[in-house]
């Protein structure tokens, strides 16, 4: 079966392509390389022994999306990762985010709606919950007003999909709400490639450890948590990638209960920023230069997933640990710096 993966050369997309190919799917990748490199194809090929079909295409260009789907009308499913994802940048440039994250979604759904098989997986985020009133966070937790234009694009994206599913019974969609994806493939052939200063904790940790950054700032040490730092649910990107395959299989086999559903993807366990640092220090044997500084605006105190729905309904659960993720991220950092 032919599966389209948009944003398939990015961090989560590339790991998902590997898992899809490992399961025997034929993968077509669309990416405009705005936040990735074409060399990622070599990494995917080295792991799986198969080079996926790649089209460099910008999904903001409606006509290009149309002609792509005309040529590939035999697609059985779409996993839509392509989006811009930097929260701070979205605050400064909201229209760029609404254009890239919303227009592209609309164009893909319009074309998908013309196909025989209409199966769609959407990259959503736990940011839709904001600071949830209860922990762990279930899928029934209310969606809170978005803290940033980026977060808003995920909420609007889910609404667009839900509204479209109401009027198109042939369309089957799952939104996956990721918690905090980290790590790299254990082979270190692919991983996270932040462009510029990393926005996320783990690339900042590994870049500090390797000497690219002088010091890691831990934002806030006075939160109402056991060690005073924020708590997040760090999920290994390989576990996350496998969840996409399982979700896709649910749609392909027609096992879904409704034509729009959503699932939390996390480990169910919250770890503090200091615990994440300790895990890194343990697996790398390196002492990290970090300093606890003032809180950062917009950070929620604590967020971790209730994973029961994903475990019971999808039959998926995480297998890898925080230490596994840190070890793989460190191996990847060393590999790319050596290059
Ligand atoms: N990484 C996270 O922490 C996280 C958390 C929650 C949700 N998500 C969502 O998961 C998805 C994938 O995230 P990621 O971390 O792999 O990001 P990424 O930036 O590594 O991957 C996104 C890919 O999409 C491509 N792309 C962007 N706009 C495009 C366009 N107009 N046309 C074609 N390609 C385009 C980029 O070049 C990149 O390769 C995104 O939708 C993101 O919002 C990520």
Tab-separated table of C-alpha atoms and ligand atoms in Angstrom, residues 6-14 30-37 55-61 80-86 99-101 104 122-127 150 153-154 176-182 191-193 200 237 240 244, ligand 1:
chain	number	residue	atom	x	y	z
A	6	UNK	CA	3.983	14.981	4.370
A	7	UNK	CA	6.909	16.522	6.255
A	8	UNK	CA	8.478	13.072	6.011
A	9	UNK	CA	12.049	14.363	6.156
A	10	UNK	CA	11.435	16.112	9.483
A	11	UNK	CA	12.111	14.767	12.959
A	12	UNK	CA	8.985	12.699	13.640
A	13	UNK	CA	8.155	12.144	9.971
A	14	UNK	CA	11.490	10.487	9.162
A	30	UNK	CA	6.456	15.324	0.392
A	31	UNK	CA	8.664	17.950	2.013
A	32	UNK	CA	9.687	21.482	1.042
A	33	UNK	CA	12.920	21.200	3.092
A	34	UNK	CA	12.028	24.364	5.037
A	35	UNK	CA	13.086	22.643	8.256
A	36	UNK	CA	14.924	19.542	7.069
A	37	UNK	CA	17.626	18.266	4.769
A	55	UNK	CA	8.950	14.867	-3.971
A	56	UNK	CA	10.211	18.296	-3.042
A	57	UNK	CA	6.982	20.199	-2.974
A	58	UNK	CA	5.544	23.114	-1.020
A	59	UNK	CA	2.073	22.247	0.224
A	60	UNK	CA	1.191	25.950	0.335
A	61	UNK	CA	1.025	25.881	-3.451
A	80	UNK	CA	0.300	14.821	7.693
A	81	UNK	CA	3.317	16.091	9.647
A	82	UNK	CA	4.171	19.118	7.506
A	83	UNK	CA	3.832	22.293	9.561
A	84	UNK	CA	5.887	25.011	11.172
A	85	UNK	CA	6.389	24.342	14.861
A	86	UNK	CA	8.347	27.065	16.665
A	99	UNK	CA	-0.790	30.075	6.183
A	100	UNK	CA	1.610	27.166	6.521
A	101	UNK	CA	-0.280	25.082	9.070
A	104	UNK	CA	-1.636	23.153	3.705
A	122	UNK	CA	-2.971	14.472	11.814
A	123	UNK	CA	-0.078	15.637	14.027
A	124	UNK	CA	-1.699	17.393	16.943
A	125	UNK	CA	-0.249	18.309	20.293
A	126	UNK	CA	-0.857	18.244	24.020
A	127	UNK	CA	-0.669	22.046	23.827
A	150	UNK	CA	1.160	27.720	16.770
A	153	UNK	CA	-3.217	26.064	14.455
A	154	UNK	CA	-3.412	22.620	16.112
A	176	UNK	CA	-2.662	12.215	17.514
A	177	UNK	CA	-1.890	14.549	20.383
A	178	UNK	CA	1.821	14.204	21.058
A	179	UNK	CA	3.294	14.992	24.426
A	180	UNK	CA	7.077	15.680	24.279
A	181	UNK	CA	8.838	13.712	21.535
A	182	UNK	CA	12.578	13.293	22.119
A	191	UNK	CA	17.398	12.252	14.585
A	192	UNK	CA	16.332	15.788	15.408
A	193	UNK	CA	18.043	18.514	13.375
A	200	UNK	CA	13.314	22.156	22.921
A	237	UNK	CA	10.371	9.320	18.927
A	240	UNK	CA	5.793	7.746	18.727
A	244	UNK	CA	1.396	6.256	13.691
B	1	LIG	N1	8.374	17.956	17.819
B	1	LIG	C1	7.450	18.256	18.719
B	1	LIG	O1	7.778	18.527	19.883
B	1	LIG	C2	5.986	18.217	18.348
B	1	LIG	C3	5.015	18.164	19.376
B	1	LIG	C4	3.668	18.153	19.015
B	1	LIG	C5	3.294	18.199	17.677
B	1	LIG	N2	4.260	18.268	16.716
B	1	LIG	C6	3.841	18.337	15.307
B	1	LIG	O2	4.356	17.202	14.633
B	1	LIG	C7	4.636	17.533	13.276
B	1	LIG	C8	6.059	17.145	12.946
B	1	LIG	O3	6.934	17.793	13.868
B	1	LIG	P1	8.520	17.633	13.778
B	1	LIG	O4	9.049	17.857	15.141
B	1	LIG	O5	8.861	16.407	13.037
B	1	LIG	O6	8.840	18.942	12.912
B	1	LIG	P2	9.917	19.134	11.724
B	1	LIG	O7	10.022	20.591	11.505
B	1	LIG	O8	11.151	18.381	12.023
B	1	LIG	O9	9.171	18.434	10.489
B	1	LIG	C9	8.214	19.107	9.715
B	1	LIG	C10	8.606	18.917	8.255
B	1	LIG	O10	7.602	19.524	7.441
B	1	LIG	C11	8.254	20.216	6.387
B	1	LIG	N3	7.336	21.288	5.945
B	1	LIG	C12	6.946	22.382	6.643
B	1	LIG	N4	6.110	23.131	5.909
B	1	LIG	C13	5.959	22.494	4.713
B	1	LIG	C14	5.239	22.802	3.516
B	1	LIG	N5	4.520	23.921	3.386
B	1	LIG	N6	5.321	21.924	2.480
B	1	LIG	C15	6.055	20.785	2.579
B	1	LIG	N7	6.767	20.471	3.688
B	1	LIG	C16	6.724	21.322	4.739
B	1	LIG	C17	9.569	20.718	6.979
B	1	LIG	O11	10.567	20.965	6.012
B	1	LIG	C18	9.940	19.563	7.912
B	1	LIG	O12	10.760	18.615	7.247
B	1	LIG	C19	4.341	19.021	13.126
B	1	LIG	O13	3.034	19.159	12.621
B	1	LIG	C20	4.410	19.523	14.554
B	1	LIG	O14	3.629	20.667	14.745
B	1	LIG	C21	5.592	18.263	17.018
